[in-house]
XYZ file of C-alpha atoms in Angstrom:
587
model
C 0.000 0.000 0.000
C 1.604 3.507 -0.648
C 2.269 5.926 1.906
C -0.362 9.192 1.939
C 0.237 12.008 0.494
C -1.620 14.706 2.857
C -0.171 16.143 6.058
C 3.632 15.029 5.325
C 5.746 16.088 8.393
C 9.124 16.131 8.977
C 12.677 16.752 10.738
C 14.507 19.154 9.008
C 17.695 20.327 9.862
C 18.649 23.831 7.860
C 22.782 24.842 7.514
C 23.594 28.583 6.234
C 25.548 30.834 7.403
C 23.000 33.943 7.551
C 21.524 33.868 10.518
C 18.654 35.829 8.634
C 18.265 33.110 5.928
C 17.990 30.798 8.552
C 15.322 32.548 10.772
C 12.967 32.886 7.711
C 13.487 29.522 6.618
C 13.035 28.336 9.924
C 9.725 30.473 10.185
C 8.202 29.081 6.918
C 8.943 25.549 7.340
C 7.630 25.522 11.432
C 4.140 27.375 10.015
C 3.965 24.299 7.427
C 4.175 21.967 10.597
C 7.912 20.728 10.051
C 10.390 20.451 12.771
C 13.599 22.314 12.339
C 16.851 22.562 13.611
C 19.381 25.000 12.115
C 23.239 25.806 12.540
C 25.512 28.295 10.886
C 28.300 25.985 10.454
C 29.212 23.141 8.154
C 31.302 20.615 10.705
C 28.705 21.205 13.048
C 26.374 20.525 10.492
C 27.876 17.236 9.712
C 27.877 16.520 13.208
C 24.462 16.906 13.964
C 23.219 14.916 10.872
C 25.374 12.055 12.596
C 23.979 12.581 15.891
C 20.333 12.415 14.722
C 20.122 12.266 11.524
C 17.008 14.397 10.353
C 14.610 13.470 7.278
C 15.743 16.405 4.894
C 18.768 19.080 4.760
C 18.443 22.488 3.706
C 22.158 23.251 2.557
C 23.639 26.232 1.541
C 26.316 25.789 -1.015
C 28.399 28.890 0.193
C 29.754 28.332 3.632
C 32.965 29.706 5.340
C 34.174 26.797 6.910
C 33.564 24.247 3.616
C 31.271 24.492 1.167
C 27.602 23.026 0.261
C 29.189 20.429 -2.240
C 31.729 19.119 0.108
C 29.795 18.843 3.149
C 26.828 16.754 0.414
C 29.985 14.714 -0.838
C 31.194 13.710 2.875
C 27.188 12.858 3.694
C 27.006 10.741 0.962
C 30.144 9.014 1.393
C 28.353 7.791 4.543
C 26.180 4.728 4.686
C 24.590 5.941 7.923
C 23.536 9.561 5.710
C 23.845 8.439 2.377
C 20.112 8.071 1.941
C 19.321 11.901 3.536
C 17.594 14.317 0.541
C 20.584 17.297 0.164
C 18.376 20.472 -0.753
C 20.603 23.015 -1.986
C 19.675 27.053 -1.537
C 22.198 29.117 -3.539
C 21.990 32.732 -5.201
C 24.178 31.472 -7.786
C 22.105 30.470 -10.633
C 24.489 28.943 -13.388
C 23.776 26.093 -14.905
C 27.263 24.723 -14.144
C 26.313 25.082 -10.454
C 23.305 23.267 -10.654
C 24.861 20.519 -12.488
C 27.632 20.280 -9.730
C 24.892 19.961 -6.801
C 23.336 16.898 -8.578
C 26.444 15.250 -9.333
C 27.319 15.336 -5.493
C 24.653 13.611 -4.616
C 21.850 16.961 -4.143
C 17.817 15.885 -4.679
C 16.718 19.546 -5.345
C 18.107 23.197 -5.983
C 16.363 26.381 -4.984
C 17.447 29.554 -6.014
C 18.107 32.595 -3.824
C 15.873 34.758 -3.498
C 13.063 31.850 -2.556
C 9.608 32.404 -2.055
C 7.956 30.446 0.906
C 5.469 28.162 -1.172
C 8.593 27.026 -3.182
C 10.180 25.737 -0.565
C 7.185 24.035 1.611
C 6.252 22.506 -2.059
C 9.685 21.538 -2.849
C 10.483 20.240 1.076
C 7.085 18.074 0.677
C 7.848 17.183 -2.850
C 11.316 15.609 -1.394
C 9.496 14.333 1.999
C 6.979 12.769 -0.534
C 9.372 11.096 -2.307
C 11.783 9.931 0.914
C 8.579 8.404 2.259
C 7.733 6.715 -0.804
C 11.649 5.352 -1.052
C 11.302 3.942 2.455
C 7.864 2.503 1.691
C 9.199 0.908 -1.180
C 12.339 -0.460 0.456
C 9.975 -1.823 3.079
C 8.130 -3.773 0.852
C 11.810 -4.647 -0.958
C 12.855 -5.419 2.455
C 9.458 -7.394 3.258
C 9.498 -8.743 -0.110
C 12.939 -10.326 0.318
C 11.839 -11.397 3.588
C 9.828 -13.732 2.202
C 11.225 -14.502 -0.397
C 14.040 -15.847 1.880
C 10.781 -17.399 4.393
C 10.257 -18.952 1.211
C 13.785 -20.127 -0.249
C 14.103 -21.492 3.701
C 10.856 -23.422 3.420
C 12.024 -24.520 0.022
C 15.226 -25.286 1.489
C 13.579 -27.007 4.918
C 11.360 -28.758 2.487
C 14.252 -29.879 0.587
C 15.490 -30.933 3.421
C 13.003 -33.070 5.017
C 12.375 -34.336 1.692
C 15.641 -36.314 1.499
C 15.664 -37.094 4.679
C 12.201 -38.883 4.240
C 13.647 -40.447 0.942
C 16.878 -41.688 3.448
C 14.510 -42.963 6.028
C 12.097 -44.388 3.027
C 15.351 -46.368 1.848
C 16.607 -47.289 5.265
C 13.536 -48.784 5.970
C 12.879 -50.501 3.124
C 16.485 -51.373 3.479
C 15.582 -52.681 7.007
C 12.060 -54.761 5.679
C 14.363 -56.329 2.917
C 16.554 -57.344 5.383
C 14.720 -58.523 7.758
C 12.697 -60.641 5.265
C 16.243 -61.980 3.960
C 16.643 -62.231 8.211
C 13.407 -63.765 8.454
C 13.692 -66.322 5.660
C 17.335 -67.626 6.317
C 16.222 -67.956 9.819
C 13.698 -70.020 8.736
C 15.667 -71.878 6.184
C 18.119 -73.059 8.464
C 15.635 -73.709 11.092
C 13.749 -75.945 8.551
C 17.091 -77.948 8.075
C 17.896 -78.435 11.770
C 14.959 -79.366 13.017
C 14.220 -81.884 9.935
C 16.425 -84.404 11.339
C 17.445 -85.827 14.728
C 21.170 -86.644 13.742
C 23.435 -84.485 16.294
C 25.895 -84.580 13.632
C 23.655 -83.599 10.661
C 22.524 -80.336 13.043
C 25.513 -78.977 13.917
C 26.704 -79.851 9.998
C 23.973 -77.537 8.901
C 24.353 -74.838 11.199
C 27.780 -73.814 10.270
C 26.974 -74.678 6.597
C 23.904 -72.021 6.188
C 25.593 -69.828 8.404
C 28.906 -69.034 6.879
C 26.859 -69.037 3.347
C 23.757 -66.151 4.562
C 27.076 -64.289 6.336
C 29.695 -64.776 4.159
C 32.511 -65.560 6.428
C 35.075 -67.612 5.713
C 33.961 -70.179 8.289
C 32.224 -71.041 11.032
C 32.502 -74.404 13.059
C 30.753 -75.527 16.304
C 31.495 -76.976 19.790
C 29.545 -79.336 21.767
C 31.022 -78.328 25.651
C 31.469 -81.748 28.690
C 30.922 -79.585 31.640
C 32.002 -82.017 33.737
C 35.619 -82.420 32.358
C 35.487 -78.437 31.247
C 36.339 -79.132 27.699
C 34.755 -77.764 24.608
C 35.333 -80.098 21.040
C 34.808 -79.278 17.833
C 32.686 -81.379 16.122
C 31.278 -79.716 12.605
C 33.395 -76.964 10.502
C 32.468 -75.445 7.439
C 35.520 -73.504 5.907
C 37.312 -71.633 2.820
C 40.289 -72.441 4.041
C 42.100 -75.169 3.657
C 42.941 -75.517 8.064
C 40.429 -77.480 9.521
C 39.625 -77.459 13.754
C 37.618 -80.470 13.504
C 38.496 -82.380 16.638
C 39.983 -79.552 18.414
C 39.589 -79.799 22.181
C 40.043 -76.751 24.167
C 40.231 -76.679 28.100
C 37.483 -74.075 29.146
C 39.251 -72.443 32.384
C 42.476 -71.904 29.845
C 40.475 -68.956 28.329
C 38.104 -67.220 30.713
C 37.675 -64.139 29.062
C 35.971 -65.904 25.971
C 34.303 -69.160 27.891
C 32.998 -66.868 30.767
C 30.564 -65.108 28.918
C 29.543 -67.670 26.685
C 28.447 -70.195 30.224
C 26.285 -67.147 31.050
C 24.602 -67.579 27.691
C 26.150 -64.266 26.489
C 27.880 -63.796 22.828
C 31.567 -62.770 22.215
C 32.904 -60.700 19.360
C 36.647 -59.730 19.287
C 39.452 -59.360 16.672
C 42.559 -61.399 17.500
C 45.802 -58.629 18.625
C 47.727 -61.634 17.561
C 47.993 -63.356 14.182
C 46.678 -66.231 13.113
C 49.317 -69.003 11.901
C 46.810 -70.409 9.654
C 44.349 -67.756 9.085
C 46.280 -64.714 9.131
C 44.185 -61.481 11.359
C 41.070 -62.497 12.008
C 37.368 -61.341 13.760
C 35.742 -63.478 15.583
C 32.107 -63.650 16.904
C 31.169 -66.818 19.305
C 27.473 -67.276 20.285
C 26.546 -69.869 23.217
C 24.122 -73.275 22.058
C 21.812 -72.811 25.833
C 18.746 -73.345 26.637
C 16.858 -73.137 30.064
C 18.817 -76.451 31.632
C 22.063 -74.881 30.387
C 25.461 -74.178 28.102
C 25.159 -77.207 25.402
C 27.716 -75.661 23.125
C 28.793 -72.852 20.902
C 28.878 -71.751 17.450
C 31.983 -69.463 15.974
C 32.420 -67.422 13.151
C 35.471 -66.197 11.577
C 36.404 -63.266 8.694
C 38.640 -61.127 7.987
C 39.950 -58.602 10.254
C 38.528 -55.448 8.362
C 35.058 -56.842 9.050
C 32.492 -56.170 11.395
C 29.675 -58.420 12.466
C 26.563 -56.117 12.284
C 23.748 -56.771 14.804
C 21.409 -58.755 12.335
C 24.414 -61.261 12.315
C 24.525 -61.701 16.157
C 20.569 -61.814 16.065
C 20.604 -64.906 13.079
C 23.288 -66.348 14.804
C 21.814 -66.075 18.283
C 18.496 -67.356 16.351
C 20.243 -70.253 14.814
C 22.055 -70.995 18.282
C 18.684 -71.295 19.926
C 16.904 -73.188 17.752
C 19.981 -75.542 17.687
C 20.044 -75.901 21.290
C 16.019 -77.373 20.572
C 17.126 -79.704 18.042
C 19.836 -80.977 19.898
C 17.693 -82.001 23.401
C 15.392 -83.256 20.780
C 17.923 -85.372 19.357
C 19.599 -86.284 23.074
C 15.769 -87.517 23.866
C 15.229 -88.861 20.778
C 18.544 -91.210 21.433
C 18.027 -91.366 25.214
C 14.391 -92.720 24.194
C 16.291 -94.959 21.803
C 18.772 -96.182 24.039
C 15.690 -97.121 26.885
C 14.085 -99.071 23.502
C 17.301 -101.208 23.376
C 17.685 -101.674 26.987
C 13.833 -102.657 27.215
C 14.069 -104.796 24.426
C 17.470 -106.399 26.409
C 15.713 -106.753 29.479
C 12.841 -108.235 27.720
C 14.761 -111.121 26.313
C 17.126 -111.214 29.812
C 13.302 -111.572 31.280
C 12.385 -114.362 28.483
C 15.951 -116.044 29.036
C 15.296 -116.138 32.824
C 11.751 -117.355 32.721
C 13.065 -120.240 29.912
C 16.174 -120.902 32.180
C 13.551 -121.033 35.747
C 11.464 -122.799 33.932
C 14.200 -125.309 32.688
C 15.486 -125.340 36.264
C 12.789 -126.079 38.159
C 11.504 -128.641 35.637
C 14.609 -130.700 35.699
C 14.897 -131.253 39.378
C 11.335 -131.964 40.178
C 11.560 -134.232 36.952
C 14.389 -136.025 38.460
C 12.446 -136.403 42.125
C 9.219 -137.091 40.341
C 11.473 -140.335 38.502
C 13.098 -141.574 41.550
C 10.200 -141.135 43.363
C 8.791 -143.724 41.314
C 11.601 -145.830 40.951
C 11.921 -145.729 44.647
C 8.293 -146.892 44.776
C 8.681 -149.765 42.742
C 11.550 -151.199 44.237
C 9.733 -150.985 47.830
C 7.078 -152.655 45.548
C 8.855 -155.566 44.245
C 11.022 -155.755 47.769
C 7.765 -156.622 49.375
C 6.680 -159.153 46.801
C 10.054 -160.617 47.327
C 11.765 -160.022 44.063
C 14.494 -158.187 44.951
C 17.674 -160.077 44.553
C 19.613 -158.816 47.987
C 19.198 -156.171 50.672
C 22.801 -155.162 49.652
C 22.069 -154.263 46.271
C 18.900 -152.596 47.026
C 20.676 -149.903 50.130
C 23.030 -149.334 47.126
C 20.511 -148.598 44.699
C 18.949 -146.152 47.745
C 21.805 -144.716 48.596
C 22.660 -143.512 45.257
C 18.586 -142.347 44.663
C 18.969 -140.736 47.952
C 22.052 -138.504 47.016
C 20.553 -137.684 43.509
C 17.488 -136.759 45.373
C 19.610 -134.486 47.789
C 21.337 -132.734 44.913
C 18.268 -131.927 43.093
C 16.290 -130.595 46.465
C 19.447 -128.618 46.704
C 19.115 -126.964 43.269
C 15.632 -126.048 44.010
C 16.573 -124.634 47.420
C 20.090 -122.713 45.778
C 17.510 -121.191 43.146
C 14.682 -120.136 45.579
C 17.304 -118.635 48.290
C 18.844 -117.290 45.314
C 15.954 -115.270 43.885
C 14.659 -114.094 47.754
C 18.215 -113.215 48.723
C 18.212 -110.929 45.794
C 15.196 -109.613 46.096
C 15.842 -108.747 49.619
C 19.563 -107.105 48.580
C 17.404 -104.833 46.372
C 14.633 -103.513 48.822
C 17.594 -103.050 51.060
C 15.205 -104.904 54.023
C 18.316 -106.214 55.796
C 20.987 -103.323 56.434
C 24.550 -104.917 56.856
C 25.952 -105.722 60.549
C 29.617 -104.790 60.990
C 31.620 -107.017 63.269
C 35.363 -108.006 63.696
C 36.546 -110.916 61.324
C 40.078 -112.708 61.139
C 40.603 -113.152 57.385
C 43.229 -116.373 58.022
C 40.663 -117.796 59.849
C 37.175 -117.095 58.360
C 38.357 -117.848 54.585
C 39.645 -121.319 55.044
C 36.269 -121.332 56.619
C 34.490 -120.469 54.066
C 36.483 -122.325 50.952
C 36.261 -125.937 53.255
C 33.010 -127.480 51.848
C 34.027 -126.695 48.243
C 37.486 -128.869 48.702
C 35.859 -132.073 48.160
C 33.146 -130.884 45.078
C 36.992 -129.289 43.261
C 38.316 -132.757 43.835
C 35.604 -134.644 42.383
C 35.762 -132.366 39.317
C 39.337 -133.418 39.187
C 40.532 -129.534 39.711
C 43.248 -128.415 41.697
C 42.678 -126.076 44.745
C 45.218 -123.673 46.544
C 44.920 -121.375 49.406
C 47.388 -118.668 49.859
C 45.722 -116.355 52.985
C 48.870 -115.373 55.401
C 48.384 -115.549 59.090
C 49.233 -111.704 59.632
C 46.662 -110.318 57.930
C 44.592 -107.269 59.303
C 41.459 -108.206 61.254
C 38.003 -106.634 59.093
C 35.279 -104.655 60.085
C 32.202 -106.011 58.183
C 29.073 -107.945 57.610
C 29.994 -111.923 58.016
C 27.060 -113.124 56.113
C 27.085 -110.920 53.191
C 30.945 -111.612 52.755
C 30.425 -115.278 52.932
C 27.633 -114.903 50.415
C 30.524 -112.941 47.925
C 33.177 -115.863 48.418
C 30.652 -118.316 47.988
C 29.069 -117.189 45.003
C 32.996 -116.573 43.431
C 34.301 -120.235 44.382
C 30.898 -121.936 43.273
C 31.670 -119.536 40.087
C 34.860 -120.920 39.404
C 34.469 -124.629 39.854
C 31.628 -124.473 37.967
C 32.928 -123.156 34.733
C 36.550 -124.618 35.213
C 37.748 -127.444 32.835
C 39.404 -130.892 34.898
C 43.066 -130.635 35.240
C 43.380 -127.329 36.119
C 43.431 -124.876 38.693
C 41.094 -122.579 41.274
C 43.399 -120.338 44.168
C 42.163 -117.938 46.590
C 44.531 -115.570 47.851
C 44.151 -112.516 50.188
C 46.409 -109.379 50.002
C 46.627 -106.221 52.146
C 48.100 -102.708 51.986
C 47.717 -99.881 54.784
C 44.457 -98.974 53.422
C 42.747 -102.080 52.076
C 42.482 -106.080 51.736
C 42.380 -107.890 48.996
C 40.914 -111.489 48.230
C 41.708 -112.823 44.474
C 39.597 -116.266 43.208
C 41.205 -117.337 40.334
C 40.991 -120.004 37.924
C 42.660 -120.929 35.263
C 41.698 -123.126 32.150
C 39.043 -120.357 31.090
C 39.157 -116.252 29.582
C 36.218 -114.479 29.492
C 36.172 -112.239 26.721
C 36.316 -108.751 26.650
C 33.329 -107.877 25.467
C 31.337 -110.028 28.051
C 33.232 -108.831 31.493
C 31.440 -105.438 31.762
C 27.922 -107.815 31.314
C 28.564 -110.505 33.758
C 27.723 -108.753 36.430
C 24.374 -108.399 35.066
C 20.675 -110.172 36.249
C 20.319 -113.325 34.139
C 23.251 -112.642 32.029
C 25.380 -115.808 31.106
C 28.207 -116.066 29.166
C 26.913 -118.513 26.020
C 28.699 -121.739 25.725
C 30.810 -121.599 28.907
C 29.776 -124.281 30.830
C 32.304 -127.415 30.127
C 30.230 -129.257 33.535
C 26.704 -128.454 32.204
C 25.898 -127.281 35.604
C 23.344 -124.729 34.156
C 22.149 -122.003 36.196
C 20.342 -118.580 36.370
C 22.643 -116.172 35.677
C 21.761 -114.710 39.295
C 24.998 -115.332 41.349
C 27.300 -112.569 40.471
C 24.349 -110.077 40.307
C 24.032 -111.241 43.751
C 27.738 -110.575 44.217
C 27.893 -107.250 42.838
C 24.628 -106.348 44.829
C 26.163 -107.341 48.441
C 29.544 -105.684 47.617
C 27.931 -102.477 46.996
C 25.758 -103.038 49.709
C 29.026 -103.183 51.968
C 30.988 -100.670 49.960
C 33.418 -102.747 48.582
C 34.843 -103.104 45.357
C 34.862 -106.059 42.988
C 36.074 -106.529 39.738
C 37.608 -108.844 37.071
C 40.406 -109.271 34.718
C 41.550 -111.478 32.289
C 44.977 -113.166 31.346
C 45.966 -115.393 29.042
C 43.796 -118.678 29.456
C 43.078 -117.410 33.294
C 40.204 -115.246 35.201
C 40.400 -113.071 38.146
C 38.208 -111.897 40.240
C 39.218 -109.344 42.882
C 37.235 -108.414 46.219
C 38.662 -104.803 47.280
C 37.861 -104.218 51.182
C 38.732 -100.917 52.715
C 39.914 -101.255 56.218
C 37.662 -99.388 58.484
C 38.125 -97.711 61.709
C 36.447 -100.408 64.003
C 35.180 -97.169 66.384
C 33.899 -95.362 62.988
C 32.069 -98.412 61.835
């Protein structure tokens, strides 16, 4: 909007050096309304236009001090006064001296003598126009304003337009790769869990792994807590150095296997080179779940790279769902391992009903035949057709003993099965007491001297009279020596030999049963301890039995808290009874 044109007041300052000139000019311009300020000397002049600078100046070009054209020049030359109109009122009234006061910088020229509505036109004309500059450098000023509102807004615009297009990328960036994230997790996952083969998971793991990464390998550990070792078992590799087998002792490096039994990742870059693979970066992730540290998986690249966090998260991911497919797979052979031992026990329980069966048949088939032999020679000896008395108590006699042997079987195999059954529901705790080995195992190996003989096997005793008296349970020990010698002259060809020694240190006594003639096998000596387990075709006497004697063994030894065990040598068998020597006031 323009500025109006009615009722234009102003400051004006007036410079000439007749005070009458001045007085006049002073009285015309105050009747218009103006306000005026006057001084009779350029400098001051100058310095009043500084001080305050007024709206117009009323110069006269000839001044005693400097001139009208030099004080305009020096007003001019000033930023601060440059844009002040310059009026000047002369008498002289050449051309050339009009020309001069423009090109100084002058707005206007009024000639001496002036007449009053000159001046108040020619002051307004110049107010007019000063307003109308400043109005228009306002709207210049406001115009550029805005125009730099705008060129910001542009600008801000700009601004927030590439940074939407950055965060439009980043995310889309982000959504690709956490689809890629999403559907190598998934990949992977679909692969581990597909199979129940320990090996086959952790194969997989490192495969897909060091191919979605793009490492230059990555290998996993399965950890045995209880010996603190960590092996590798699965490696997948550019390099030609594999770590397959590797066995690392976990308290040797506690700033790496620390974290990862807390079920927290590791990522470092080796300070010191690696002899195969040169610098390297490493990132190891723990295999846990909620019962604990099964393993770990590591990953290896060069040392100019850095695992970003969507690595950790897939391998964390992959970690996790390894550490389900691997209890899945423990079960799944645990479960496998019960099916074997069921179906084991199952034919154990077959064998031992067929051998019962067998044992108790034969015995009562034997009484059950003498029985009625017996009856039908006190038959006949009462119709009188036995030949002699003699021959008949013979006859008896040998009935009888057959008779005895067989109700002895039955007896062996019933106390066998309740003494066993009894060891197991623990119903009779053992009774320490004070025993004399040199006298209670000559004791105990007496009654067997004259069954050895009749096999035509060779017994010796070796038990020294300064052995150290025992502290434990008579009966169950008895039972254990028993059980050994009725072990070894059963299964012991004729012409060889059965000893039972005895052995002590400061801690312990040993008693050894040996007998030669007979190995067991390798394979069988970690079974024969075993309910119903017999060694197949190893009975040169046909004695038969139930495979329940050394069950029974091993039962009362742990019972008492001994040891037994047995070894093999070349066509001989040991077994070993391992007492500790107890404290007879701590027992």
């Amino acid at each position: 909007m323009a500025p109006q044109t009615t009722d234009i007041r102003g400051n004006i300052l007036l410079v000439d050096d007749n005070p009458t000139n001045l007085q006049l000019l002073s009285d015309i311009l105050k009747l218009a309304g103006h306000q005026v300020r006057r001084t009779v000397s350029s400098k001051l002049a100058i310095q009043a236009v500084q001080t305050q600078p007024p709206d117009i100046i009323l110069l006269d070009v000839d001044m005693p001090d400097m001139d009208g054209y030099h004080v305009c020049q020096i007003l001019k030359a000033d930023p601060a006064t440059r844009s002040i109109p310059v009026v000047f009122i002369s008498a002289l009234n050449q051309p050339a001296d009009k020309v001069r006061a423009f090109e100084v910088g002058g707005s206007d020229y009024i000639m001496k003598p002036f007449h009053a509505t000159e001046v108040i036109a020619r002051v307004r004309n110049q107010l007019l126009l000063q307003s109308q500059q400043r109005h228009l450098i306002d709207q210049n000023n406001l115009l550029q304003h805005e125009i730099n509102l705008r060129h910001q807004a542009e600008s801000q615009l700009q601004r927030l337009n590439m940074g939407l297009e950055r965060q439009v990328k980043a995310r889309t960036a982000e959504l690709q790769l956490a689809f890629e994230f999403e559907a190598t997790l998934k990949r992977i996952t679909d692969q581990v869990r597909d199979t129940l083969d320990e090996d086959k998971i952790l194969e997989t793991a490192v495969r897909e792994l060091a191919l979605a990464i793009g490492v230059n390998g990555c290998n996993a550990s399965l950890y045995n807590l209880e010996k603190g070792t960590a092996t590798v078992f699965q490696e997948y590799t550019t390099l030609p150095q594999s770590y397959i087998g590797r066995v690392l002792r976990l308290q040797e490096f506690p700033e790496l296997y620390g974290p990862l039994l807390n079920g927290q990742p590791v990522q470092f870059c080796s300070l010191l080179e690696n002899p195969d693979r040169g610098p390297v970066v490493m990132l190891a992730c723990p295999i846990f779940d909620n019962r604990g540290v099964i393993g770990d998986l590591w990953l290896n690249n060069h040392s100019y790279y850095a695992f970003h966090e969507q690595d950790i998260r897939l391998v964390q991911q992959v970690a996790n769902q390894c550490a389900i497919a691997l209890r899945q797979a423990h079960l799944y052979k645990a479960s496998q391992t019960q099916i074997v031992e069921l179906e084991r026990l199952n034919r154990l329980k077959d064998d031992f009903l067929s051998t019962v069966s067998h044992e108790l048949r034969t015995p009562m088939s034997n009484i059950k035949a003498l029985s009625q032999v017996l009856d039908d020679m006190l038959h006949r000896q009462l119709l009188g057709k036995e030949r002699s008395s003699e021959e008949m108590a013979h006859k008896l006699a040998r009935y009888l003993s057959v008779l005895k042997d067989e109700c002895d079987r039955e007896i062996k195999l019933i106390n066998d099965l309740l003494y066993l059954s009894g060891v197991d529901a623990d119903v009779t705790p053992p009774s320490f007491i004070g025993v004399a080995p040199n006298a209670w195992i000559p004791y105990v190996v007496e009654p067997f001297k004259e069954r050895i003989q009749a096999q035509q096997q060779t017994l010796v005793l070796d038990v020294p009279n300064d052995l150290p008296k025992l502290q434990t349970d008579l009966k169950y020990m008895e039972r254990i020596l028993s059980e050994l010698l009725h072990n070894a002259y059963k299964y012991t060809p004729p012409q060889e030999t059965i000893s039972v020694s005895a052995t002590a240190t400061d801690h312990q006594l040993s008693i050894h049963v040996m007998n030669s003639g007979i190995e067991i096998p390798n394979g069988e000596r970690d079974r024969i301890f075993e309910k119903f387990y017999r060694i197949p075709s190893n009975d040169p006497w046909k004695h038969g039995g139930t495979g329940l004697g050394l069950a029974l063994v091993k039962k009362l030894a742990n019972h008492l808290g001994v040891e037994i065990s047995v070894a093999g040598r070349p066509n001989q068998t040991i077994f070993t009874v391992d007492i500790p020597l107890l404290d007879p006031i701590a027992v």
